[in-house]
Amino acid sequence: MIKVGKKIPDVELLLTGNKTRRLSDYRGKWMVLYFYPRASTPGCTQEGLDFKDAIYKFRRQSTTILGASRDSLKAQERFWEKQGFPFDLVADTEENLCQAFGVIKMKNMYGKKVRGIERSTFIIDDQGILRQEWRGVKVKGHVEEVLETLKALKKAG
């Protein structure tokens, strides 16, 4: 599993708009990569909308945002279009990205153990080095914390 201070793996991504990219394609820009359990659910929608609302602040920091879940491309496209997200979503149906970042966990849902994504966010620098991670994220106030941390990391050089 990836560790803070280490280079991230070069995983291939299937993005909304039916585009494919690799994580290495984003080198030269900082990135916020956030993982959410399921498209179009209340918490995941709010988290995406919070990133959407702050998009210009992230762009002023020359930072790309990507959201990722295990949903199908079709589900991600619907979610992306309905919410008008100004950033791409990743359809990680094969879980390659999820595995690389270690976000798959056993969770309790209605008293049953289920395998799913632990809401997590990662800041990756312009050289592809993981600089910060949050796991078990609570949505309220999270985007502001990510933005402030990003600014501090960039200022520190």
mmCIF file of C-alpha atoms in Angstrom:
data_model
loop_
_atom_site.group_PDB
_atom_site.id
_atom_site.type_symbol
_atom_site.label_atom_id
_atom_site.label_comp_id
_atom_site.label_asym_id
_atom_site.label_seq_id
_atom_site.Cartn_x
_atom_site.Cartn_y
_atom_site.Cartn_z
ATOM 1 C CA MET A 1 0.000 0.000 0.000
ATOM 2 C CA ILE A 2 1.124 3.521 -0.825
ATOM 3 C CA LYS A 3 2.770 5.630 1.892
ATOM 4 C CA VAL A 4 3.112 9.387 2.410
ATOM 5 C CA GLY A 5 6.424 10.579 0.950
ATOM 6 C CA LYS A 6 6.533 7.827 -1.684
ATOM 7 C CA LYS A 7 5.816 7.905 -5.418
ATOM 8 C CA ILE A 8 2.299 6.791 -6.352
ATOM 9 C CA PRO A 9 1.820 3.826 -8.719
ATOM 10 C CA ASP A 10 1.044 4.559 -12.362
ATOM 11 C CA VAL A 11 -2.478 3.133 -12.569
ATOM 12 C CA GLU A 12 -4.630 3.358 -15.698
ATOM 13 C CA LEU A 13 -7.908 5.243 -15.164
ATOM 14 C CA LEU A 14 -11.275 5.072 -16.926
ATOM 15 C CA LEU A 15 -12.778 8.558 -16.645
ATOM 16 C CA THR A 16 -16.119 10.179 -17.310
ATOM 17 C CA GLY A 17 -16.362 11.157 -20.943
ATOM 18 C CA ASN A 18 -15.117 7.608 -21.684
ATOM 19 C CA LYS A 19 -11.495 8.786 -21.519
ATOM 20 C CA THR A 20 -8.544 6.736 -20.370
ATOM 21 C CA ARG A 21 -5.563 8.270 -18.636
ATOM 22 C CA ARG A 22 -2.740 7.140 -16.396
ATOM 23 C CA LEU A 23 -1.895 8.773 -13.086
ATOM 24 C CA SER A 24 1.461 9.747 -14.643
ATOM 25 C CA ASP A 25 -0.439 11.893 -17.187
ATOM 26 C CA TYR A 26 -1.143 14.329 -14.336
ATOM 27 C CA ARG A 27 2.513 14.948 -13.466
ATOM 28 C CA GLY A 28 3.399 18.598 -13.439
ATOM 29 C CA LYS A 29 0.235 19.486 -11.491
ATOM 30 C CA TRP A 30 -0.799 18.785 -7.940
ATOM 31 C CA MET A 31 -3.796 16.495 -7.524
ATOM 32 C CA VAL A 32 -6.497 15.806 -4.983
ATOM 33 C CA LEU A 33 -7.736 12.239 -5.441
ATOM 34 C CA TYR A 34 -10.765 11.396 -3.357
ATOM 35 C CA PHE A 35 -12.486 8.030 -3.008
ATOM 36 C CA TYR A 36 -16.157 7.706 -2.148
ATOM 37 C CA PRO A 37 -18.289 4.602 -1.543
ATOM 38 C CA ARG A 38 -21.056 5.014 -4.107
ATOM 39 C CA ALA A 39 -22.215 7.482 -6.753
ATOM 40 C CA SER A 40 -25.474 9.372 -6.170
ATOM 41 C CA THR A 41 -25.751 8.588 -2.449
ATOM 42 C CA PRO A 42 -26.282 11.513 -0.038
ATOM 43 C CA GLY A 43 -22.817 11.691 1.568
ATOM 44 C CA CYS A 44 -21.003 11.106 -1.713
ATOM 45 C CA THR A 45 -23.115 13.714 -3.470
ATOM 46 C CA GLN A 46 -22.436 16.281 -0.731
ATOM 47 C CA GLU A 47 -18.696 15.598 -0.833
ATOM 48 C CA GLY A 48 -18.643 16.035 -4.613
ATOM 49 C CA LEU A 49 -20.683 19.231 -4.381
ATOM 50 C CA ASP A 50 -18.275 20.587 -1.750
ATOM 51 C CA PHE A 51 -15.356 19.978 -4.135
ATOM 52 C CA LYS A 52 -17.404 21.538 -6.958
ATOM 53 C CA ASP A 53 -18.089 24.650 -4.856
ATOM 54 C CA ALA A 54 -14.359 25.034 -4.141
ATOM 55 C CA ILE A 55 -13.133 24.239 -7.676
ATOM 56 C CA TYR A 56 -11.830 27.745 -8.411
ATOM 57 C CA LYS A 57 -9.839 27.773 -5.162
ATOM 58 C CA PHE A 58 -8.228 24.465 -6.173
ATOM 59 C CA ARG A 59 -7.602 25.732 -9.705
ATOM 60 C CA ARG A 60 -5.860 28.808 -8.262
ATOM 61 C CA GLN A 61 -3.553 26.283 -6.602
ATOM 62 C CA SER A 62 -2.966 24.595 -10.020
ATOM 63 C CA THR A 63 -4.526 21.445 -8.614
ATOM 64 C CA THR A 64 -6.561 18.786 -10.410
ATOM 65 C CA ILE A 65 -9.399 17.034 -8.604
ATOM 66 C CA LEU A 66 -10.427 13.454 -9.370
ATOM 67 C CA GLY A 67 -13.188 11.524 -7.609
ATOM 68 C CA ALA A 68 -13.153 7.710 -7.679
ATOM 69 C CA SER A 69 -15.440 4.833 -6.783
ATOM 70 C CA ARG A 70 -16.072 1.255 -7.930
ATOM 71 C CA ASP A 71 -19.218 2.318 -9.791
ATOM 72 C CA SER A 72 -19.638 1.541 -13.492
ATOM 73 C CA LEU A 73 -18.769 4.187 -16.052
ATOM 74 C CA LYS A 74 -22.494 4.558 -16.790
ATOM 75 C CA ALA A 75 -23.278 5.241 -13.103
ATOM 76 C CA GLN A 76 -20.370 7.675 -12.847
ATOM 77 C CA GLU A 77 -21.484 9.484 -16.032
ATOM 78 C CA ARG A 78 -25.037 9.909 -14.673
ATOM 79 C CA PHE A 79 -23.723 11.183 -11.331
ATOM 80 C CA TRP A 80 -21.244 13.538 -13.039
ATOM 81 C CA GLU A 81 -23.839 14.967 -15.437
ATOM 82 C CA LYS A 82 -26.627 15.317 -12.852
ATOM 83 C CA GLN A 83 -24.385 17.189 -10.393
ATOM 84 C CA GLY A 84 -22.471 19.175 -13.039
ATOM 85 C CA PHE A 85 -19.098 18.285 -11.558
ATOM 86 C CA PRO A 86 -16.297 20.360 -13.152
ATOM 87 C CA PHE A 87 -13.806 17.502 -12.670
ATOM 88 C CA ASP A 88 -13.633 13.902 -13.848
ATOM 89 C CA LEU A 89 -14.794 10.848 -11.953
ATOM 90 C CA VAL A 90 -12.983 7.512 -12.157
ATOM 91 C CA ALA A 91 -14.922 4.278 -12.751
ATOM 92 C CA ASP A 92 -12.638 1.849 -10.901
ATOM 93 C CA THR A 93 -14.697 -1.292 -11.512
ATOM 94 C CA GLU A 94 -11.593 -3.516 -11.482
ATOM 95 C CA GLU A 95 -10.495 -1.893 -8.187
ATOM 96 C CA ASN A 96 -6.934 -1.291 -9.434
ATOM 97 C CA LEU A 97 -6.868 2.276 -8.116
ATOM 98 C CA CYS A 98 -8.674 1.302 -4.897
ATOM 99 C CA GLN A 99 -6.144 -1.477 -4.256
ATOM 100 C CA ALA A 100 -3.168 0.786 -4.999
ATOM 101 C CA PHE A 101 -4.371 3.278 -2.371
ATOM 102 C CA GLY A 102 -5.644 0.653 0.093
ATOM 103 C CA VAL A 103 -9.158 2.061 0.431
ATOM 104 C CA ILE A 104 -11.150 -1.211 0.335
ATOM 105 C CA LYS A 105 -12.270 -2.179 3.848
ATOM 106 C CA MET A 106 -14.799 -4.406 5.577
ATOM 107 C CA LYS A 107 -17.599 -2.170 6.822
ATOM 108 C CA ASN A 108 -20.817 -2.678 8.751
ATOM 109 C CA MET A 109 -23.986 -1.905 6.853
ATOM 110 C CA TYR A 110 -27.279 -2.550 8.587
ATOM 111 C CA GLY A 111 -25.612 -5.122 10.831
ATOM 112 C CA LYS A 112 -23.929 -7.016 7.974
ATOM 113 C CA LYS A 113 -20.257 -7.046 7.041
ATOM 114 C CA VAL A 114 -19.733 -5.707 3.528
ATOM 115 C CA ARG A 115 -16.635 -4.953 1.492
ATOM 116 C CA GLY A 116 -16.532 -1.332 0.350
ATOM 117 C CA ILE A 117 -14.577 1.860 -0.085
ATOM 118 C CA GLU A 118 -13.523 3.729 3.035
ATOM 119 C CA ARG A 119 -14.044 7.419 2.220
ATOM 120 C CA SER A 120 -10.485 8.689 1.740
ATOM 121 C CA THR A 121 -8.642 11.642 0.209
ATOM 122 C CA PHE A 122 -5.060 11.977 -1.009
ATOM 123 C CA ILE A 123 -2.928 14.967 -2.014
ATOM 124 C CA ILE A 124 -0.319 14.132 -4.646
ATOM 125 C CA ASP A 125 2.348 16.654 -5.646
ATOM 126 C CA ASP A 126 3.456 17.628 -9.147
ATOM 127 C CA GLN A 127 6.166 14.936 -9.100
ATOM 128 C CA GLY A 128 3.727 12.124 -8.302
ATOM 129 C CA ILE A 129 4.645 11.894 -4.595
ATOM 130 C CA LEU A 130 1.908 11.299 -2.027
ATOM 131 C CA ARG A 131 2.019 14.264 0.372
ATOM 132 C CA GLN A 132 -1.064 13.817 2.571
ATOM 133 C CA GLU A 133 -3.793 11.269 3.215
ATOM 134 C CA TRP A 134 -7.069 11.192 5.090
ATOM 135 C CA ARG A 135 -8.856 7.916 5.769
ATOM 136 C CA GLY A 136 -12.294 7.409 7.276
ATOM 137 C CA VAL A 137 -13.253 10.907 6.142
ATOM 138 C CA LYS A 138 -16.294 12.719 7.516
ATOM 139 C CA VAL A 139 -17.748 14.931 4.767
ATOM 140 C CA LYS A 140 -18.598 18.065 6.776
ATOM 141 C CA GLY A 141 -15.696 20.527 6.627
ATOM 142 C CA HIS A 142 -13.406 18.086 4.826
ATOM 143 C CA VAL A 143 -12.926 20.019 1.575
ATOM 144 C CA GLU A 144 -11.882 23.157 3.477
ATOM 145 C CA GLU A 145 -9.334 21.090 5.431
ATOM 146 C CA VAL A 146 -7.972 19.602 2.188
ATOM 147 C CA LEU A 147 -7.628 23.065 0.627
ATOM 148 C CA GLU A 148 -5.842 24.517 3.669
ATOM 149 C CA THR A 149 -3.491 21.524 3.839
ATOM 150 C CA LEU A 150 -2.766 21.818 0.117
ATOM 151 C CA LYS A 151 -1.889 25.511 0.491
ATOM 152 C CA ALA A 152 0.411 24.765 3.450
ATOM 153 C CA LEU A 153 2.153 21.921 1.583
ATOM 154 C CA LYS A 154 2.724 24.078 -1.486
ATOM 155 C CA LYS A 155 3.992 26.990 0.618
ATOM 156 C CA ALA A 156 6.428 24.682 2.447
ATOM 157 C CA GLY A 157 7.829 23.679 -0.957
#
